[in-house]
mmCIF file of C-alpha atoms and ligand atoms in Angstrom:
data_model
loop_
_atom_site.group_PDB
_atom_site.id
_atom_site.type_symbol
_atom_site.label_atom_id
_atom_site.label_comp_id
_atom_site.label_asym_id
_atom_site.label_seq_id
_atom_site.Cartn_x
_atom_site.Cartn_y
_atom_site.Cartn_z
ATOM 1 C CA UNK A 1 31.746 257.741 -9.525
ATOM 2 C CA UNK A 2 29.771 260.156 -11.265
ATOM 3 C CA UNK A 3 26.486 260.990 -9.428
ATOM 4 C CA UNK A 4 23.117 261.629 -11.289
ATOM 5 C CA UNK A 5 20.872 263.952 -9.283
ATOM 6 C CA UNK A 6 18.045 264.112 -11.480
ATOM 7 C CA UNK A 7 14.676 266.896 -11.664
ATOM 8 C CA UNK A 8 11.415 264.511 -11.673
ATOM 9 C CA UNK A 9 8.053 266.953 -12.257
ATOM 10 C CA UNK A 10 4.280 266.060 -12.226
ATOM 11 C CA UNK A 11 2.274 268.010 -14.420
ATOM 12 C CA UNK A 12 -1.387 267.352 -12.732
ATOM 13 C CA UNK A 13 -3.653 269.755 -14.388
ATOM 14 C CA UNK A 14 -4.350 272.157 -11.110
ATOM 15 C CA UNK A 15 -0.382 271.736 -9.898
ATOM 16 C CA UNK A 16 3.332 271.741 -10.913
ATOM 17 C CA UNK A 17 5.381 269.760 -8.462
ATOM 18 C CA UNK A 18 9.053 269.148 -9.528
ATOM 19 C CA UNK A 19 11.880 267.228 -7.117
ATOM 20 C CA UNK A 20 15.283 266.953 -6.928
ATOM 21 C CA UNK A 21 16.160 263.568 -6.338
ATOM 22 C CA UNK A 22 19.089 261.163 -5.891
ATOM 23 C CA UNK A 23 19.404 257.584 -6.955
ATOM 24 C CA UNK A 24 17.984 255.821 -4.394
ATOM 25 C CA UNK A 25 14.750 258.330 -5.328
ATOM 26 C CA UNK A 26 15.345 260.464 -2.364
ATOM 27 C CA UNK A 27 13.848 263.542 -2.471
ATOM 28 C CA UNK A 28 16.423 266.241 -2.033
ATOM 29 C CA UNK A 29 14.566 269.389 -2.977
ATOM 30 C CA UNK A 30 10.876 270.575 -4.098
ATOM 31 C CA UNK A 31 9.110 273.407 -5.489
ATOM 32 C CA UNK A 32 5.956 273.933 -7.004
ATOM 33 C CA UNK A 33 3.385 276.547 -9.049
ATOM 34 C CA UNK A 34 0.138 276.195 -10.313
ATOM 35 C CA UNK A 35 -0.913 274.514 -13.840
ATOM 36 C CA UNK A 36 -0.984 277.678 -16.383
ATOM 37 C CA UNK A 37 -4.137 276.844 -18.732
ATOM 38 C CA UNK A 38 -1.719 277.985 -22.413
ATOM 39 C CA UNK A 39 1.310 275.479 -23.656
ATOM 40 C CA UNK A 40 3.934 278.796 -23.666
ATOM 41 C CA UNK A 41 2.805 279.749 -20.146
ATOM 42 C CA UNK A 42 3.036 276.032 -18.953
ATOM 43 C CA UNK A 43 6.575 275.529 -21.013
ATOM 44 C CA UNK A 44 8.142 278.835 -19.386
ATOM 45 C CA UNK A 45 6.799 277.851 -16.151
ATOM 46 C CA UNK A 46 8.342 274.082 -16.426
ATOM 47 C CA UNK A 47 11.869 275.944 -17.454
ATOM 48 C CA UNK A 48 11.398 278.161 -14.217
ATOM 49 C CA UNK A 49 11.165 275.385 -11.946
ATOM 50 C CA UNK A 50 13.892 273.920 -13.430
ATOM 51 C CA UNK A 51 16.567 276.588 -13.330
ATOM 52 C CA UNK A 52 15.279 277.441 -9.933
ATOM 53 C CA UNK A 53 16.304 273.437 -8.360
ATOM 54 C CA UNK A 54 19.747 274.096 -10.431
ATOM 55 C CA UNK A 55 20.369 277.339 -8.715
ATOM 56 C CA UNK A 56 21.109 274.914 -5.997
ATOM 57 C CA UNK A 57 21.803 271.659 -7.153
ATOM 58 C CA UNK A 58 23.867 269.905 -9.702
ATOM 59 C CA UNK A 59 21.295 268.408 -12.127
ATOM 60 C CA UNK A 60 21.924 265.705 -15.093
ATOM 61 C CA UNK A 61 18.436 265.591 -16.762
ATOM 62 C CA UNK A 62 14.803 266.242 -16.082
ATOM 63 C CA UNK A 63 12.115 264.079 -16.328
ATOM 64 C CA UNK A 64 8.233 264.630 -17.005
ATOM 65 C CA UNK A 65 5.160 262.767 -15.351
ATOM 66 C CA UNK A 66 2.039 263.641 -17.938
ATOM 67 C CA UNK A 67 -1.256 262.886 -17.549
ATOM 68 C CA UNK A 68 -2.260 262.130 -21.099
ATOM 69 C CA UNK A 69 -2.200 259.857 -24.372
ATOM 70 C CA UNK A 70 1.687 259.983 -24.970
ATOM 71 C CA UNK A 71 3.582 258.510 -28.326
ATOM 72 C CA UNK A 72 4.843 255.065 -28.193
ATOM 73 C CA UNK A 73 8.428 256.005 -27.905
ATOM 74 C CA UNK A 74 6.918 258.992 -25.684
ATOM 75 C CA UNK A 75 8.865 261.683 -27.886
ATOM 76 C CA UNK A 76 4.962 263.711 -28.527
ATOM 77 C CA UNK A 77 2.279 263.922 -26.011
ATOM 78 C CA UNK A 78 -0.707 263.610 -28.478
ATOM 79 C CA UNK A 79 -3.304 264.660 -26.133
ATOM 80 C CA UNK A 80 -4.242 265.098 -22.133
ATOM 81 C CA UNK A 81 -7.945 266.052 -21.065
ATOM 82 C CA UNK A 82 -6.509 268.289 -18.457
ATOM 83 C CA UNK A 83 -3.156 270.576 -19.846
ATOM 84 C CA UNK A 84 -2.817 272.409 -22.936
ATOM 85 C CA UNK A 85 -0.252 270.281 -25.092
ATOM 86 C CA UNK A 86 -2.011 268.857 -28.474
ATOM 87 C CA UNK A 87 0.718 266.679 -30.771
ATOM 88 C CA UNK A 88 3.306 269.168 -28.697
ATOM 89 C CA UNK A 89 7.244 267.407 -28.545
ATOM 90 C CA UNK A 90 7.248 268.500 -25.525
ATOM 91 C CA UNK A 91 10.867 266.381 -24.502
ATOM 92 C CA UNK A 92 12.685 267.595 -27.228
ATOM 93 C CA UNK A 93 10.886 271.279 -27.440
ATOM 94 C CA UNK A 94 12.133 271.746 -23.742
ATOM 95 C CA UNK A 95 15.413 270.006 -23.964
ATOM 96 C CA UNK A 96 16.386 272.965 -26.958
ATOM 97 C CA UNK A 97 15.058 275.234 -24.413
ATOM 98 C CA UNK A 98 17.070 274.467 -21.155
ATOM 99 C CA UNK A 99 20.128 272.555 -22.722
ATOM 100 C CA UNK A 100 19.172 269.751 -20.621
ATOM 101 C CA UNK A 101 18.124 265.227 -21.496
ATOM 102 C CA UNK A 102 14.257 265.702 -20.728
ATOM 103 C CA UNK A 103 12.896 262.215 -20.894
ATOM 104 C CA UNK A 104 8.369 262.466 -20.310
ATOM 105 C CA UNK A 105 6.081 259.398 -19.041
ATOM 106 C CA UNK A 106 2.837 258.983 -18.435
ATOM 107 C CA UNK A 107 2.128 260.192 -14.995
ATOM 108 C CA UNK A 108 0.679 256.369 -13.885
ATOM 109 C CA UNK A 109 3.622 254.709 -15.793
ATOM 110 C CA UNK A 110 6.147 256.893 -13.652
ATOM 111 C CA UNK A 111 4.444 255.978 -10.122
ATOM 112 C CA UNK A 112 4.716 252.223 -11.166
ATOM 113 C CA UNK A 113 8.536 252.564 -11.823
ATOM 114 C CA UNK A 114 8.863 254.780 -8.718
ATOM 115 C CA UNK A 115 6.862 251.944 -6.767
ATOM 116 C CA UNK A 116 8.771 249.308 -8.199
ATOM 117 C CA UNK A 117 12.285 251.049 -7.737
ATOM 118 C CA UNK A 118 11.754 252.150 -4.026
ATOM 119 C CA UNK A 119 8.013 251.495 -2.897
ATOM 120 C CA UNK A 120 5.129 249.076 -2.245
ATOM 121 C CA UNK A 121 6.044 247.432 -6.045
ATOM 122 C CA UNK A 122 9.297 246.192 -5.285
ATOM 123 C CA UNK A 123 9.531 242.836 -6.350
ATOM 124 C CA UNK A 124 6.469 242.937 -8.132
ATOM 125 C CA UNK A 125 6.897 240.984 -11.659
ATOM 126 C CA UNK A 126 2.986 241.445 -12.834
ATOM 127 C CA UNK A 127 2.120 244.649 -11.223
ATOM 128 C CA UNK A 128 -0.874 246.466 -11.445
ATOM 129 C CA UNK A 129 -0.443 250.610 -9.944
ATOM 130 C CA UNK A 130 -4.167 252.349 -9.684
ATOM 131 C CA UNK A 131 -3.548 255.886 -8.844
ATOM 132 C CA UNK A 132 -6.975 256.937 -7.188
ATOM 133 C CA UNK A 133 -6.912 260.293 -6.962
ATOM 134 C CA UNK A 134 -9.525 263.148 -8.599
ATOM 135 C CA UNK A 135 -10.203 260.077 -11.303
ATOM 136 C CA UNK A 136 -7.857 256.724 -11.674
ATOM 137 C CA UNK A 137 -4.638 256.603 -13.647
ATOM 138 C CA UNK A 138 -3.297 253.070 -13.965
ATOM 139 C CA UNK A 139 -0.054 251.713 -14.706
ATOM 140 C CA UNK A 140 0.798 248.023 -15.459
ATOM 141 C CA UNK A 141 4.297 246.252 -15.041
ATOM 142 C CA UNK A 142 4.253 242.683 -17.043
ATOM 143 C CA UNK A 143 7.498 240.647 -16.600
ATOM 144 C CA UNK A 144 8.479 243.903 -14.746
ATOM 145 C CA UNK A 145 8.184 246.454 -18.029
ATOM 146 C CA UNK A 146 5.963 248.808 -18.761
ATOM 147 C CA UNK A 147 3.687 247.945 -20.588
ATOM 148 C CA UNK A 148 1.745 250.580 -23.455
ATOM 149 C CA UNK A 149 -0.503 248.654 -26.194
ATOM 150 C CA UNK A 150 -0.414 248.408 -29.373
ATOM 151 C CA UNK A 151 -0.989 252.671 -29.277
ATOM 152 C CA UNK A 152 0.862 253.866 -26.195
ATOM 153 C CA UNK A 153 -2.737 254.284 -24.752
ATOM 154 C CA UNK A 154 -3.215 251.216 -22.368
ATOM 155 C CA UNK A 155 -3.753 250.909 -19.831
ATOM 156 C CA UNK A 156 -7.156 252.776 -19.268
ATOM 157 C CA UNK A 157 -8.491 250.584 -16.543
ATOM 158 C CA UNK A 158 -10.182 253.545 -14.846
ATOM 159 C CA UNK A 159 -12.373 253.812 -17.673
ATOM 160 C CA UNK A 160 -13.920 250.106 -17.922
ATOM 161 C CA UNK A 161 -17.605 250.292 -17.932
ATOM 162 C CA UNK A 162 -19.125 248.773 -14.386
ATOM 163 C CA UNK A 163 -22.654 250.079 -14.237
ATOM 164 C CA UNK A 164 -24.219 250.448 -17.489
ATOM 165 C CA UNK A 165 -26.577 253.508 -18.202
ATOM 166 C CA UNK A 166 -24.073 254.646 -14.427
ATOM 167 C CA UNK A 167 -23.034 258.032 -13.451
ATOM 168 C CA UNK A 168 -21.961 259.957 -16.264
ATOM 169 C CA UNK A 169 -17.938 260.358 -16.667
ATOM 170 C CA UNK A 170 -15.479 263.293 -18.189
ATOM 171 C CA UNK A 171 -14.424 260.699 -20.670
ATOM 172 C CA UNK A 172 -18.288 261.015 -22.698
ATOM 173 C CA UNK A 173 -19.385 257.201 -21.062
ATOM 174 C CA UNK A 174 -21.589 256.602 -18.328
ATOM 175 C CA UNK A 175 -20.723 254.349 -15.930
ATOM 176 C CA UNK A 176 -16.699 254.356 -15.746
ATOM 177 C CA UNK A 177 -14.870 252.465 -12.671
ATOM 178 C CA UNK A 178 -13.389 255.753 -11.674
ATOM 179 C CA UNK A 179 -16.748 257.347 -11.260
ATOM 180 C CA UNK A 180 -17.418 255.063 -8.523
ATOM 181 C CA UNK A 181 -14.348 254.610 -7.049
ATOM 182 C CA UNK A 182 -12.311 257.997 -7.289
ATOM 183 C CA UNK A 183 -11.844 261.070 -4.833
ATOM 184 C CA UNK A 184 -14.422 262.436 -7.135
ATOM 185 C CA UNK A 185 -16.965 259.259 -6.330
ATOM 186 C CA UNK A 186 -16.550 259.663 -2.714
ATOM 187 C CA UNK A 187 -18.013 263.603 -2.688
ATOM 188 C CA UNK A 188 -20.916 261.841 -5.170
ATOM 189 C CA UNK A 189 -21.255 259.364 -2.646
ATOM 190 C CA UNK A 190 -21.581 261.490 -0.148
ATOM 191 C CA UNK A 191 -24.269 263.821 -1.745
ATOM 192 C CA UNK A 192 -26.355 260.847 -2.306
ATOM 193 C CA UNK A 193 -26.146 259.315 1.264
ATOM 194 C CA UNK A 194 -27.288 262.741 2.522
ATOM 195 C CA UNK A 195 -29.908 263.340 -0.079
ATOM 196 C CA UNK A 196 -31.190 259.869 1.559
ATOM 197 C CA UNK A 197 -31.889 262.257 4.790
ATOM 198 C CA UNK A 198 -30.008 258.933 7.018
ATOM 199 C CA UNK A 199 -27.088 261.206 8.722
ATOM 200 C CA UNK A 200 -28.505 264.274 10.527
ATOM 201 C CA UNK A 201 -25.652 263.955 13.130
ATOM 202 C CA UNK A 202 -22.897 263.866 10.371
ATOM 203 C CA UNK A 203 -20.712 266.905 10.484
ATOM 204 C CA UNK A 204 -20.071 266.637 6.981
ATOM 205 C CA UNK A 205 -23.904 266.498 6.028
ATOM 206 C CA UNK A 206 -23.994 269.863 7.977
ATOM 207 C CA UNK A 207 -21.248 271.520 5.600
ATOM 208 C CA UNK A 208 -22.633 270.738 2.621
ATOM 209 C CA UNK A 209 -26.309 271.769 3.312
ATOM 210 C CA UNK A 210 -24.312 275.434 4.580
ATOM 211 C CA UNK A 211 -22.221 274.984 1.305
ATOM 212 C CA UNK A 212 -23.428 271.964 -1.620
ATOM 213 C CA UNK A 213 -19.930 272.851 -3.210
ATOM 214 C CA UNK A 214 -17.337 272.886 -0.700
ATOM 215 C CA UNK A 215 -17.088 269.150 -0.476
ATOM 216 C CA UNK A 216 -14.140 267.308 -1.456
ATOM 217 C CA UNK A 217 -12.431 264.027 -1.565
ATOM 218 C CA UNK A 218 -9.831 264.772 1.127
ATOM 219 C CA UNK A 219 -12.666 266.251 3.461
ATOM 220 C CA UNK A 220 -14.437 262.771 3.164
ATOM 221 C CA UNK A 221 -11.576 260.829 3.904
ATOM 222 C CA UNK A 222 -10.357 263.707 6.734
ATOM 223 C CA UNK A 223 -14.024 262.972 8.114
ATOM 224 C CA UNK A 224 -13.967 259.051 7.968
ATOM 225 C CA UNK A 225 -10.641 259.059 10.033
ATOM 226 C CA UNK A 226 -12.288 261.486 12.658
ATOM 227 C CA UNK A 227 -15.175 258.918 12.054
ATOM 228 C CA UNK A 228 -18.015 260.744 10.308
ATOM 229 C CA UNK A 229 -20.599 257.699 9.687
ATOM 230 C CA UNK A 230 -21.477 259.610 6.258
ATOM 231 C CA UNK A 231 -17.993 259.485 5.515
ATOM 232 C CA UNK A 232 -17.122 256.045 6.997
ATOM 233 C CA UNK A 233 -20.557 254.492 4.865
ATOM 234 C CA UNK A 234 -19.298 257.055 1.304
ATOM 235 C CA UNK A 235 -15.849 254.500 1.701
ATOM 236 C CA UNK A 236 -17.526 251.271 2.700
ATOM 237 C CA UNK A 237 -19.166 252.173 -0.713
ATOM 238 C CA UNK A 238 -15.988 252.880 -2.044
ATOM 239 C CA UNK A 239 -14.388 249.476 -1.624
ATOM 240 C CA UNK A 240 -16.922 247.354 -2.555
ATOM 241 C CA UNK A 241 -16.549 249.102 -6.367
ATOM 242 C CA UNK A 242 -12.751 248.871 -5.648
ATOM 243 C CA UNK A 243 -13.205 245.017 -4.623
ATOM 244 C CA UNK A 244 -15.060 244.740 -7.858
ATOM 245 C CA UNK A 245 -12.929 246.514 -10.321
ATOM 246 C CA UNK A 246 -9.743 244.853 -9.102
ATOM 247 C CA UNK A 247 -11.313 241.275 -9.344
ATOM 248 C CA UNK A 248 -12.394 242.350 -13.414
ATOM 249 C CA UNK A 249 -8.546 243.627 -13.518
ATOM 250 C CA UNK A 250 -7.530 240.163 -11.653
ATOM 251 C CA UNK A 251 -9.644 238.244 -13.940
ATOM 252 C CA UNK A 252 -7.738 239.929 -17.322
ATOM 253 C CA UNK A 253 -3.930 240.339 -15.940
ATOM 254 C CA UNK A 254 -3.798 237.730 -13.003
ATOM 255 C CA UNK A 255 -1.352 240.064 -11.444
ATOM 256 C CA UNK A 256 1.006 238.744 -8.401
ATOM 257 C CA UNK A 257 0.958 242.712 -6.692
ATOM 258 C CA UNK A 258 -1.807 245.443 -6.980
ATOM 259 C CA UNK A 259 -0.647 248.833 -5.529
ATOM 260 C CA UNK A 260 -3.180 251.660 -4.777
ATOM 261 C CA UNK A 261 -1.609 255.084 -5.095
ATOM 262 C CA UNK A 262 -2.998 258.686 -5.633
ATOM 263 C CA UNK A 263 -4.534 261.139 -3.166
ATOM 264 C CA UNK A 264 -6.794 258.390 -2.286
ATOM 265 C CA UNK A 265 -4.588 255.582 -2.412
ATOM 266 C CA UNK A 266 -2.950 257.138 0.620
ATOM 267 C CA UNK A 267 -6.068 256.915 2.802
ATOM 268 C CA UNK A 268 -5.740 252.928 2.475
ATOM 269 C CA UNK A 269 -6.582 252.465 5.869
ATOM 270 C CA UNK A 270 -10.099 253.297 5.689
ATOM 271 C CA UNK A 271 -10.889 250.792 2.970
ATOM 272 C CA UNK A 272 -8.012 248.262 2.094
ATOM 273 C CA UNK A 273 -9.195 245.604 3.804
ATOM 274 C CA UNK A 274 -13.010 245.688 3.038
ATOM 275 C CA UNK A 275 -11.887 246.137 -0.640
ATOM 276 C CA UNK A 276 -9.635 242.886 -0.242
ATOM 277 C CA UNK A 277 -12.134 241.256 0.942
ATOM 278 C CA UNK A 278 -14.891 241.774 -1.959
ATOM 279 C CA UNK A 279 -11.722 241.314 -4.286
ATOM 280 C CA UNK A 280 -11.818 237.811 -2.970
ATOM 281 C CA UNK A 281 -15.130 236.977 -2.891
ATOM 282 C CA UNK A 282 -15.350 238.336 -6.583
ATOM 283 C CA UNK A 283 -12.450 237.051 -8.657
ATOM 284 C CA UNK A 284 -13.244 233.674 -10.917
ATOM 285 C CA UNK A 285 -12.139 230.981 -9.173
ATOM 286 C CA UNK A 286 -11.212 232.485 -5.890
ATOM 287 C CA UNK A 287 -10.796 229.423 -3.664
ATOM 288 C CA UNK A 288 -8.464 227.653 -6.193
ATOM 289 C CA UNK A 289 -5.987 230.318 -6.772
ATOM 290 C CA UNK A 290 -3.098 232.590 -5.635
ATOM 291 C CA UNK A 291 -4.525 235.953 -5.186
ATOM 292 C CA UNK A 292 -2.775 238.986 -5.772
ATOM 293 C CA UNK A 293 -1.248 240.446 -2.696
ATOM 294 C CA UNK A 294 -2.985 244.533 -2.244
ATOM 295 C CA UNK A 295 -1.111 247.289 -0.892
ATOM 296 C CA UNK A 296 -1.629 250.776 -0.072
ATOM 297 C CA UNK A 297 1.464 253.460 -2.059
ATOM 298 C CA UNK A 298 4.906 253.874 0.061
ATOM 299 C CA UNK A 299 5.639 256.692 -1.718
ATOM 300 C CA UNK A 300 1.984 258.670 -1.564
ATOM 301 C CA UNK A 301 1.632 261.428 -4.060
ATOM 302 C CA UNK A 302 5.533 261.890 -4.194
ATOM 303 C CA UNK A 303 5.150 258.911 -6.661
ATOM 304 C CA UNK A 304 5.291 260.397 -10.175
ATOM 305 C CA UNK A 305 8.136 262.469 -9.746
ATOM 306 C CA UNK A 306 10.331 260.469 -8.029
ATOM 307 C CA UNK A 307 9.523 258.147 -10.875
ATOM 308 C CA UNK A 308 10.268 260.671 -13.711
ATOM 309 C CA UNK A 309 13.479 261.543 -11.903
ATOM 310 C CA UNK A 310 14.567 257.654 -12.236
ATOM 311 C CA UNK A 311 13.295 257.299 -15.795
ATOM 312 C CA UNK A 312 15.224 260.233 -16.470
ATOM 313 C CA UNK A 313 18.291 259.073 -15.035
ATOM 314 C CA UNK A 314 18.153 255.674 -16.697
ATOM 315 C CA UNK A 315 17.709 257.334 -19.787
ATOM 316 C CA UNK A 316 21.345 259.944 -19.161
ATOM 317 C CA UNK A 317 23.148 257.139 -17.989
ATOM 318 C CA UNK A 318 22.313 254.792 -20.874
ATOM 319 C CA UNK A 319 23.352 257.487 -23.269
ATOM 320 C CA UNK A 320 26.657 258.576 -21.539
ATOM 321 C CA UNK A 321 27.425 254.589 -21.245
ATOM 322 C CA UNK A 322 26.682 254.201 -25.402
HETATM 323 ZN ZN1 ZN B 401 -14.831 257.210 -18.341
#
């Protein structure tokens, strides 16, 4: 039997990761390199991981986890906020380049077929995947496919307006779900708890009045686990706008499985439950329903590639079997 080892990579737009990975998505092999900010530097770079991982391994096809408005059929990334590509074929650009299948995703659409495959999704028929990381990326599995809209663009649940006139977001609105609830949302949180003057025996309130800037998502959560109250009250925040988003996403999609993934999603501990609960209390009809069951990622930030990896398998092995 022939077997597909596979190069999964996650463009995020500060870092590169790419995998080799088998297919039971084990990761075999990793490397990584910072996001260059120009589309040659950032295509050269891609090839460079690549040839490095088949210095050592045997590799069938690579697959790309994008964070950005992709075609349809995927073949064009039409635009991402965060890396340089603009209408750019990037599958087909790289695949003349390296002489390899290159198959690309959407970064959130990758994590829900990883999850589903080998994490906290399996089983999952309606699945929702909110990857809470520096913003929210969302995947959604109906009938247990992808599913893209009418434009490729959907789903954009991290952008659904929950406080009107709200903090304002990267995307132009004000009040977006991810500003609330977000890696980003927990340093705002944070700045405004302290600003209230109600923690002067918070560590974390004494780093940022040394150093306003420093703070960051992982510190909060890093704190709350050691404790912090600042950092324990920025996620009690935190999941009641989780509780509420979920129960507006419950409300539309009436999901069976709701996986949080991302940077954030991996800190479920300090918030799962609370967020469960206000989920609950929230969604229409609560008492005379089945509620969707709410997990924190088995797979953590490993996620997208492991997921571009498998779509790029599926995608070699369909063609060699045609
Ligand atoms: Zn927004």
């Amino acid at each position: 039997m022939t077997t597909h080892h596979t190069v999964g990579i996650d463009i995020g737009g500060t870092s590169i990761r790419a995998a080799v990975v088998d297919e039971r998505g084990e990761i075999l092999d990793t490397v990584r390199a910072q996001t260059p900010a120009t589309a040659p530097a950032l295509e050269k770079c891609l090839d460079r991981l690549v040839f490095d991982l088949a210095s050592r391994w045997s590799v069938s096809a690579v697959g790309l986890a994008i964070a950005g408005f992709l075609t349809p059929d995927c073949s064009r990334v039409r635009f991402s906020p965060h890396l340089p590509w603009r209408e750019a074929a990037v599958a087909a650009d790289m695949t003349a380049r390296i002489g390899l299948p290159v198959a690309c995703e959407h970064d959130a659409n990758a994590a829900a077929i990883a999850e589903r495959r080998f994490g906290a999704a399996a089983g999952g028929r309606n699945v929702v995947v909110l990857a809470i990381g520096t913003g929210i990326g969302a995947g959604l599995l109906l009938d247990g496919e992808i599913y893209r809209g009418s434009h490729g663009v959907a789903p954009e649940l991290g952008h659904l307006r929950v406080v009107p006139s709200g903090r304002l977001c990267a995307c132009g609105k004000n009040g977006c779900f991810e500003r609330y609830c977000s890696g980003t949302a927990l340093v705002d949180n944070v700045v405004e708890l302290v600003a209230d003057g109600k923690y002067p025996f918070s560590q974390i309130a004494r780093e940022i009045a040394d150093d306003p800037g420093s703070l960051t998502g992982r510190r909060v959560a890093a704190g709350a686990h050691d404790g912090d109250p600042v950092g324990l009250a920025a996620f009690a925040d935190f999941a009641q706008w989780l509780g509420l988003g979920l129960a507006m996403i419950g409300d539309i999609f009436d999901p069976d499985l709701i996986v949080l993934a991302g940077g954030v999603g991996a800190s479920s501990g300090l918030f799962l439950d609370e967020a469960r609960e206000h989920y609950g209390a929230l969604l229409t009809g609560s008492g005379h329903r089945r509620l969707a069951r709410i997990r924190g990622t088995q797979l953590g930030e490993a996620a997208g590639m492991i997921g571009a990896a498998a779509i790029a398998r599926s995608r070699v092995v369909q063609v060699s079997a045609s």
